[in-house]
PDB file of C-alpha atoms in Angstrom:
ATOM      1  CA  MET C  22     -18.964  14.699   7.695  1.00 35.00           C
ATOM      2  CA  LYS C  23     -15.203  14.352   7.993  1.00 38.00           C
ATOM      3  CA  ARG C  24     -13.169  14.296   4.854  1.00 35.00           C
ATOM      4  CA  ALA C  25     -11.688  11.079   3.523  1.00 35.00           C
ATOM      5  CA  MET C  26      -8.798   9.741   5.526  1.00 36.00           C
ATOM      6  CA  CYS C  27      -6.564   6.728   5.344  1.00 38.00           C
ATOM      7  CA  VAL C  28      -6.084   3.885   7.790  1.00 38.00           C
ATOM      8  CA  LEU C  29      -2.461   2.997   7.031  1.00 34.00           C
ATOM      9  CA  ALA C  30      -1.967  -0.460   5.665  1.00 32.00           C
ATOM     10  CA  LEU C  31       0.422  -1.417   8.470  1.00 30.00           C
ATOM     11  CA  VAL C  32      -2.687  -2.443  10.378  1.00 31.00           C
ATOM     12  CA  LEU C  33      -3.342  -5.110   7.776  1.00 32.00           C
ATOM     13  CA  ALA C  34      -1.025  -7.416   5.940  1.00 32.00           C
ATOM     14  CA  THR C  35      -2.060  -6.439   2.466  1.00 36.00           C
ATOM     15  CA  GLY C  36      -0.899  -3.055   1.237  1.00 36.00           C
ATOM     16  CA  VAL C  37      -4.478  -2.079   0.446  1.00 39.00           C
ATOM     17  CA  SER C  38      -5.182   1.604   0.972  1.00 38.00           C
ATOM     18  CA  MET C  39      -8.157   2.299   3.159  1.00 42.00           C
ATOM     19  CA  PRO C  40      -9.941   5.652   2.959  1.00 44.00           C
ATOM     20  CA  ALA C  41     -12.423   6.054   5.797  1.00 46.00           C
ATOM     21  CA  ILE C  42     -15.433   8.194   6.446  1.00 40.00           C
ATOM     22  CA  SER C  43     -16.570   9.025   9.952  1.00 38.00           C
ATOM     23  CA  HIS C  44     -19.980   9.396  11.543  1.00 37.00           C
ATOM     24  CA  GLU C  45     -21.840  12.644  11.786  1.00 38.00           C
ATOM     25  CA  SER C  46     -22.553  13.432  15.431  1.00 32.00           C
ATOM     26  CA  GLN C  47     -26.233  12.660  14.835  1.00 33.00           C
ATOM     27  CA  SER C  48     -25.906   9.877  12.280  1.00 37.00           C
ATOM     28  CA  ALA C  49     -24.129   6.515  11.999  1.00 40.00           C
ATOM     29  CA  THR C  50     -24.891   5.754   8.352  1.00 48.00           C
ATOM     30  CA  ILE C  51     -23.363   6.525   5.003  1.00 54.00           C
ATOM     31  CA  ASP C  52     -25.826   7.108   2.223  1.00 73.00           C
ATOM     32  CA  ASP C  53     -25.072   5.998  -1.311  1.00 77.00           C
ATOM     33  CA  ASP C  54     -24.214   9.505  -2.498  1.00 83.00           C
ATOM     34  CA  ALA C  55     -21.666  10.018   0.287  1.00 84.00           C
ATOM     35  CA  LEU C  56     -20.107   6.624  -0.351  1.00 83.00           C
ATOM     36  CA  ASN C  57     -19.884   7.268  -4.084  1.00 88.00           C
ATOM     37  CA  HIS C  58     -18.316  10.671  -3.427  1.00 88.00           C
ATOM     38  CA  LEU C  59     -15.748   9.150  -1.073  1.00 86.00           C
ATOM     39  CA  VAL C  60     -14.669   6.533  -3.598  1.00 90.00           C
ATOM     40  CA  GLU C  61     -14.534   9.008  -6.482  1.00 92.00           C
ATOM     41  CA  GLU C  62     -12.450  11.379  -4.343  1.00 91.00           C
ATOM     42  CA  ALA C  63      -9.990   8.713  -3.256  1.00 93.00           C
ATOM     43  CA  MET C  64      -9.627   6.643  -6.442  1.00 95.00           C
ATOM     44  CA  PRO C  65      -7.250   8.971  -8.370  1.00 95.00           C
ATOM     45  CA  ALA C  66      -4.703   8.675  -5.540  1.00 96.00           C
ATOM     46  CA  VAL C  67      -4.670   4.844  -5.578  1.00 96.00           C
ATOM     47  CA  TYR C  68      -2.027   2.998  -7.632  1.00 97.00           C
ATOM     48  CA  HIS C  69      -1.811  -0.547  -8.921  1.00 96.00           C
ATOM     49  CA  ILE C  70       1.780  -1.662  -8.301  1.00 96.00           C
ATOM     50  CA  SER C  71       3.626  -4.422 -10.135  1.00 95.00           C
ATOM     51  CA  ILE C  72       7.178  -5.687  -9.535  1.00 94.00           C
ATOM     52  CA  ARG C  73       9.575  -7.409 -11.911  1.00 93.00           C
ATOM     53  CA  GLY C  74      13.328  -8.021 -11.945  1.00 90.00           C
ATOM     54  CA  ARG C  75      16.240 -10.405 -12.456  1.00 88.00           C
ATOM     55  CA  VAL C  76      17.900 -12.628  -9.864  1.00 89.00           C
ATOM     56  CA  MET C  77      21.686 -12.153  -9.715  1.00 88.00           C
ATOM     57  CA  ASP C  78      24.458 -13.902  -7.785  1.00 88.00           C
ATOM     58  CA  THR C  79      25.678 -11.398  -5.169  1.00 85.00           C
ATOM     59  CA  MET C  80      29.311 -12.555  -5.255  1.00 86.00           C
ATOM     60  CA  THR C  81      29.848 -13.001  -8.996  1.00 87.00           C
ATOM     61  CA  GLY C  82      27.194 -10.734 -10.477  1.00 81.00           C
ATOM     62  CA  ALA C  83      26.120 -13.569 -12.762  1.00 85.00           C
ATOM     63  CA  GLN C  84      22.506 -13.566 -13.851  1.00 83.00           C
ATOM     64  CA  LYS C  85      20.583 -16.523 -12.411  1.00 83.00           C
ATOM     65  CA  SER C  86      17.241 -15.959 -14.120  1.00 76.00           C
ATOM     66  CA  GLY C  87      15.493 -13.980 -16.803  1.00 79.00           C
ATOM     67  CA  VAL C  88      13.021 -11.243 -15.978  1.00 82.00           C
ATOM     68  CA  GLU C  89      10.526 -12.488 -13.392  1.00 85.00           C
ATOM     69  CA  ASN C  90       7.225 -11.034 -12.264  1.00 87.00           C
ATOM     70  CA  PHE C  91       7.392 -10.906  -8.483  1.00 88.00           C
ATOM     71  CA  GLY C  92       3.927  -9.696  -7.603  1.00 87.00           C
ATOM     72  CA  ILE C  93       1.350  -6.956  -7.442  1.00 92.00           C
ATOM     73  CA  GLY C  94      -0.094  -4.687  -4.790  1.00 93.00           C
ATOM     74  CA  THR C  95      -1.571  -1.311  -3.969  1.00 95.00           C
ATOM     75  CA  GLY C  96      -0.207   2.079  -2.942  1.00 96.00           C
ATOM     76  CA  PHE C  97      -1.593   5.573  -2.430  1.00 96.00           C
ATOM     77  CA  GLY C  98      -0.317   9.104  -2.888  1.00 97.00           C
ATOM     78  CA  VAL C  99       0.721  10.982   0.264  1.00 95.00           C
ATOM     79  CA  THR C 100       2.371  14.103  -1.189  1.00 95.00           C
ATOM     80  CA  LYS C 101       1.616  16.132  -4.281  1.00 95.00           C
ATOM     81  CA  ASN C 102       5.217  15.853  -5.486  1.00 96.00           C
ATOM     82  CA  GLY C 103       4.947  12.099  -6.028  1.00 96.00           C
ATOM     83  CA  LEU C 104       5.550  10.189  -2.787  1.00 97.00           C
ATOM     84  CA  ILE C 105       3.604   6.919  -2.593  1.00 97.00           C
ATOM     85  CA  MET C 106       2.965   4.814   0.531  1.00 96.00           C
ATOM     86  CA  THR C 107       2.738   1.041   0.274  1.00 95.00           C
ATOM     87  CA  LYS C 108       3.898  -2.081   2.130  1.00 92.00           C
ATOM     88  CA  MET C 109       7.456  -3.380   1.976  1.00 91.00           C
ATOM     89  CA  HIS C 110       6.186  -6.872   1.158  1.00 89.00           C
ATOM     90  CA  VAL C 111       4.557  -5.409  -1.961  1.00 92.00           C
ATOM     91  CA  VAL C 112       7.868  -4.173  -3.418  1.00 93.00           C
ATOM     92  CA  SER C 113      10.191  -6.843  -1.975  1.00 88.00           C
ATOM     93  CA  PRO C 114      10.579  -9.766  -4.418  1.00 85.00           C
ATOM     94  CA  TYR C 115      10.911 -12.526  -1.817  1.00 77.00           C
ATOM     95  CA  PHE C 116       9.185 -11.280   1.288  1.00 66.00           C
ATOM     96  CA  SER C 117       9.182 -14.749   2.849  1.00 63.00           C
ATOM     97  CA  LYS C 118      12.991 -14.700   2.716  1.00 64.00           C
ATOM     98  CA  ILE C 119      14.813 -12.149   4.846  1.00 68.00           C
ATOM     99  CA  ALA C 120      16.616  -9.500   2.806  1.00 68.00           C
ATOM    100  CA  SER C 121      19.833  -8.464   4.512  1.00 74.00           C
ATOM    101  CA  ARG C 122      19.522  -4.938   3.172  1.00 85.00           C
ATOM    102  CA  ILE C 123      18.557  -2.658   0.329  1.00 90.00           C
ATOM    103  CA  SER C 124      22.045  -2.172  -1.077  1.00 87.00           C
ATOM    104  CA  ALA C 125      21.234   0.298  -3.855  1.00 89.00           C
ATOM    105  CA  PRO C 126      18.057   1.895  -5.220  1.00 92.00           C
ATOM    106  CA  ASN C 127      15.461  -0.886  -5.677  1.00 93.00           C
ATOM    107  CA  THR C 128      18.137  -3.541  -5.062  1.00 92.00           C
ATOM    108  CA  PHE C 129      17.619  -6.251  -2.434  1.00 91.00           C
ATOM    109  CA  GLU C 130      20.441  -8.444  -1.131  1.00 90.00           C
ATOM    110  CA  TYR C 131      19.380 -11.736   0.452  1.00 87.00           C
ATOM    111  CA  VAL C 132      21.150 -13.940   2.961  1.00 83.00           C
ATOM    112  CA  ASN C 133      21.100 -16.821   0.461  1.00 83.00           C
ATOM    113  CA  GLY C 134      23.563 -14.966  -1.771  1.00 86.00           C
ATOM    114  CA  GLU C 135      21.062 -13.589  -4.272  1.00 88.00           C
ATOM    115  CA  THR C 136      20.632  -9.969  -5.336  1.00 91.00           C
ATOM    116  CA  ILE C 137      17.504  -8.725  -7.083  1.00 90.00           C
ATOM    117  CA  GLU C 138      17.150  -5.319  -8.684  1.00 90.00           C
ATOM    118  CA  VAL C 139      13.486  -4.611  -9.249  1.00 94.00           C
ATOM    119  CA  VAL C 140      11.507  -2.332 -11.528  1.00 95.00           C
ATOM    120  CA  ILE C 141       8.472  -0.898  -9.742  1.00 97.00           C
ATOM    121  CA  SER C 142       5.619   0.068 -12.069  1.00 97.00           C
ATOM    122  CA  LEU C 143       2.613   2.162 -11.030  1.00 97.00           C
ATOM    123  CA  ILE C 144      -0.671   2.443 -12.902  1.00 96.00           C
ATOM    124  CA  THR C 145      -3.599   4.691 -12.041  1.00 95.00           C
ATOM    125  CA  LYS C 146      -7.216   3.830 -12.717  1.00 93.00           C
ATOM    126  CA  ALA C 147      -7.167   6.461 -15.475  1.00 94.00           C
ATOM    127  CA  GLY C 148      -4.344   4.530 -17.163  1.00 95.00           C
ATOM    128  CA  ALA C 149      -1.364   6.765 -16.404  1.00 95.00           C
ATOM    129  CA  THR C 150       1.831   4.736 -15.916  1.00 96.00           C
ATOM    130  CA  TYR C 151       4.981   5.541 -13.930  1.00 97.00           C
ATOM    131  CA  THR C 152       8.024   3.867 -12.453  1.00 97.00           C
ATOM    132  CA  ALA C 153       9.114   4.462  -8.877  1.00 97.00           C
ATOM    133  CA  THR C 154      12.098   4.155  -6.541  1.00 97.00           C
ATOM    134  CA  ILE C 155      12.088   3.032  -2.908  1.00 97.00           C
ATOM    135  CA  VAL C 156      13.147   5.996  -0.749  1.00 96.00           C
ATOM    136  CA  GLY C 157      12.033   4.837   2.694  1.00 95.00           C
ATOM    137  CA  GLY C 158      11.542   1.634   4.674  1.00 92.00           C
ATOM    138  CA  SER C 159      13.495  -1.501   5.490  1.00 89.00           C
ATOM    139  CA  PRO C 160      12.791  -5.154   4.594  1.00 87.00           C
ATOM    140  CA  ASN C 161      13.528  -6.043   8.220  1.00 84.00           C
ATOM    141  CA  ASP C 162      11.181  -3.475   9.803  1.00 84.00           C
ATOM    142  CA  VAL C 163       8.222  -5.054  11.613  1.00 81.00           C
ATOM    143  CA  ASN C 164       5.985  -2.195  10.438  1.00 83.00           C
ATOM    144  CA  ASP C 165       6.357  -3.420   6.822  1.00 87.00           C
ATOM    145  CA  LEU C 166       6.080   0.061   5.304  1.00 91.00           C
ATOM    146  CA  ALA C 167       7.718   1.359   2.128  1.00 95.00           C
ATOM    147  CA  LEU C 168       7.808   4.886   0.756  1.00 96.00           C
ATOM    148  CA  LEU C 169       8.209   5.261  -3.010  1.00 97.00           C
ATOM    149  CA  ARG C 170       8.988   8.291  -5.147  1.00 97.00           C
ATOM    150  CA  ILE C 171       7.649   8.523  -8.685  1.00 97.00           C
ATOM    151  CA  ASN C 172      10.587   8.811 -11.077  1.00 97.00           C
ATOM    152  CA  ASN C 173      10.908  12.016 -13.112  1.00 93.00           C
ATOM    153  CA  ALA C 174       7.798  13.400 -11.413  1.00 89.00           C
ATOM    154  CA  SER C 175       6.408  16.640 -12.793  1.00 90.00           C
ATOM    155  CA  GLY C 176       3.300  18.560 -11.854  1.00 89.00           C
ATOM    156  CA  GLU C 177       1.074  17.663  -8.913  1.00 94.00           C
ATOM    157  CA  PHE C 178      -0.235  14.204  -8.050  1.00 96.00           C
ATOM    158  CA  PRO C 179      -3.500  13.378  -6.245  1.00 95.00           C
ATOM    159  CA  ILE C 180      -3.201  12.388  -2.595  1.00 94.00           C
ATOM    160  CA  LEU C 181      -5.333  10.851   0.127  1.00 89.00           C
ATOM    161  CA  ASP C 182      -6.116  13.324   2.906  1.00 84.00           C
ATOM    162  CA  LEU C 183      -4.554  11.935   6.099  1.00 75.00           C
ATOM    163  CA  SER C 184      -5.555  14.822   8.362  1.00 74.00           C
ATOM    164  CA  ASP C 185      -8.364  12.984  10.179  1.00 77.00           C
ATOM    165  CA  ARG C 186      -7.820  10.176  12.663  1.00 80.00           C
ATOM    166  CA  PRO C 187     -10.071   7.086  12.693  1.00 83.00           C
ATOM    167  CA  THR C 188     -12.223   6.325  15.704  1.00 87.00           C
ATOM    168  CA  ARG C 189     -14.086   3.229  16.872  1.00 89.00           C
ATOM    169  CA  TYR C 190     -17.128   2.324  14.796  1.00 88.00           C
ATOM    170  CA  ASP C 191     -16.151   4.484  11.840  1.00 88.00           C
ATOM    171  CA  ARG C 192     -17.144   2.984   8.539  1.00 86.00           C
ATOM    172  CA  VAL C 193     -14.213   2.375   6.225  1.00 85.00           C
ATOM    173  CA  VAL C 194     -13.889   1.777   2.521  1.00 87.00           C
ATOM    174  CA  THR C 195     -11.094  -0.338   1.033  1.00 88.00           C
ATOM    175  CA  ILE C 196      -9.718   0.257  -2.450  1.00 91.00           C
ATOM    176  CA  GLY C 197      -7.128  -2.114  -3.855  1.00 91.00           C
ATOM    177  CA  ASN C 198      -6.152  -4.841  -6.261  1.00 90.00           C
ATOM    178  CA  PRO C 199      -6.907  -8.179  -4.532  1.00 87.00           C
ATOM    179  CA  PHE C 200      -5.607 -11.109  -6.587  1.00 86.00           C
ATOM    180  CA  ASN C 201      -4.932  -8.515  -9.331  1.00 87.00           C
ATOM    181  CA  ILE C 202      -8.639  -7.662  -9.662  1.00 89.00           C
ATOM    182  CA  THR C 203      -7.885  -4.002 -10.073  1.00 91.00           C
ATOM    183  CA  TYR C 204      -9.523  -1.128  -8.175  1.00 91.00           C
ATOM    184  CA  THR C 205     -11.852  -3.306  -6.141  1.00 91.00           C
ATOM    185  CA  VAL C 206     -13.923  -1.465  -3.513  1.00 91.00           C
ATOM    186  CA  GLY C 207     -15.093  -2.930  -0.195  1.00 89.00           C
ATOM    187  CA  GLU C 208     -16.676  -1.594   2.986  1.00 88.00           C
ATOM    188  CA  GLY C 209     -16.585  -2.344   6.705  1.00 90.00           C
ATOM    189  CA  ILE C 210     -16.475  -0.984  10.250  1.00 91.00           C
ATOM    190  CA  ILE C 211     -13.589  -0.306  12.640  1.00 91.00           C
ATOM    191  CA  SER C 212     -14.172  -2.396  15.756  1.00 91.00           C
ATOM    192  CA  THR C 213     -11.185  -1.168  17.735  1.00 89.00           C
ATOM    193  CA  LEU C 214      -7.960   0.809  17.327  1.00 89.00           C
ATOM    194  CA  GLU C 215      -6.102  -1.181  19.993  1.00 84.00           C
ATOM    195  CA  ARG C 216      -6.122  -4.856  19.010  1.00 87.00           C
ATOM    196  CA  THR C 217      -2.816  -6.555  19.906  1.00 86.00           C
ATOM    197  CA  VAL C 218      -1.705  -9.567  17.863  1.00 84.00           C
ATOM    198  CA  ARG C 219       1.737 -11.144  18.343  1.00 81.00           C
ATOM    199  CA  GLY C 220       2.940  -8.019  20.105  1.00 79.00           C
ATOM    200  CA  ARG C 221       1.749  -5.632  17.382  1.00 77.00           C
ATOM    201  CA  ARG C 222      -0.937  -3.010  17.965  1.00 81.00           C
ATOM    202  CA  LEU C 223      -3.419  -3.233  15.093  1.00 83.00           C
ATOM    203  CA  ILE C 224      -6.642  -1.638  13.926  1.00 85.00           C
ATOM    204  CA  GLN C 225      -9.402  -4.247  13.650  1.00 88.00           C
ATOM    205  CA  THR C 226     -11.891  -3.782  10.846  1.00 87.00           C
ATOM    206  CA  THR C 227     -14.492  -5.890   9.099  1.00 86.00           C
ATOM    207  CA  ALA C 228     -13.524  -4.347   5.754  1.00 83.00           C
ATOM    208  CA  TRP C 229     -12.663  -7.131   3.282  1.00 76.00           C
ATOM    209  CA  ARG C 230      -9.024  -7.410   2.243  1.00 73.00           C
ATOM    210  CA  ALA C 231      -6.879  -9.922   0.422  1.00 75.00           C
ATOM    211  CA  PRO C 232      -3.370 -10.124  -1.091  1.00 74.00           C
ATOM    212  CA  GLY C 233      -2.972  -7.311  -3.589  1.00 69.00           C
TER     213      GLY C 233
END
């Protein structure tokens, strides 16, 4: 049985991390023990993400609002020194509005003249809490990916093993925070790796997913 791997969330529009487990050459099923082991192995590397910040006027610097909660989502560890992969729409306050750029760490400038500096909070299922800084990705990138670094990271962090590649008809397990229902687990099957929608090549899966 292949080790757990991750189908990157760019194939979905959710930010939900998706560990997957592949068929044995002689078997196309996952027994309960294998499924439980997969989830237990992956869960420590999954983070609940929340975003809050203040809206400022870009030209004057005047504060236009108090602290606002801008949303929640999911990320997963990709390096032991604290790099976290998620979706840009998870950490961008107004994803429906086009941000002209990230002008400073965790600071989004919008074409409507607003600037929002966000605080990105991460929580593990075990209850450990961190803050993070965006170190990769663009709000205007069609791939919608963001790379975060845990602030003041020390020691080693759990990661999802990305060494395996998914294939058609693999079973996949989703772990995320849909509608802020934290650490929800779902299951499905990869139908194809080559589905094209609106010019984007996507992985099609029956695994349940929802915002968060």
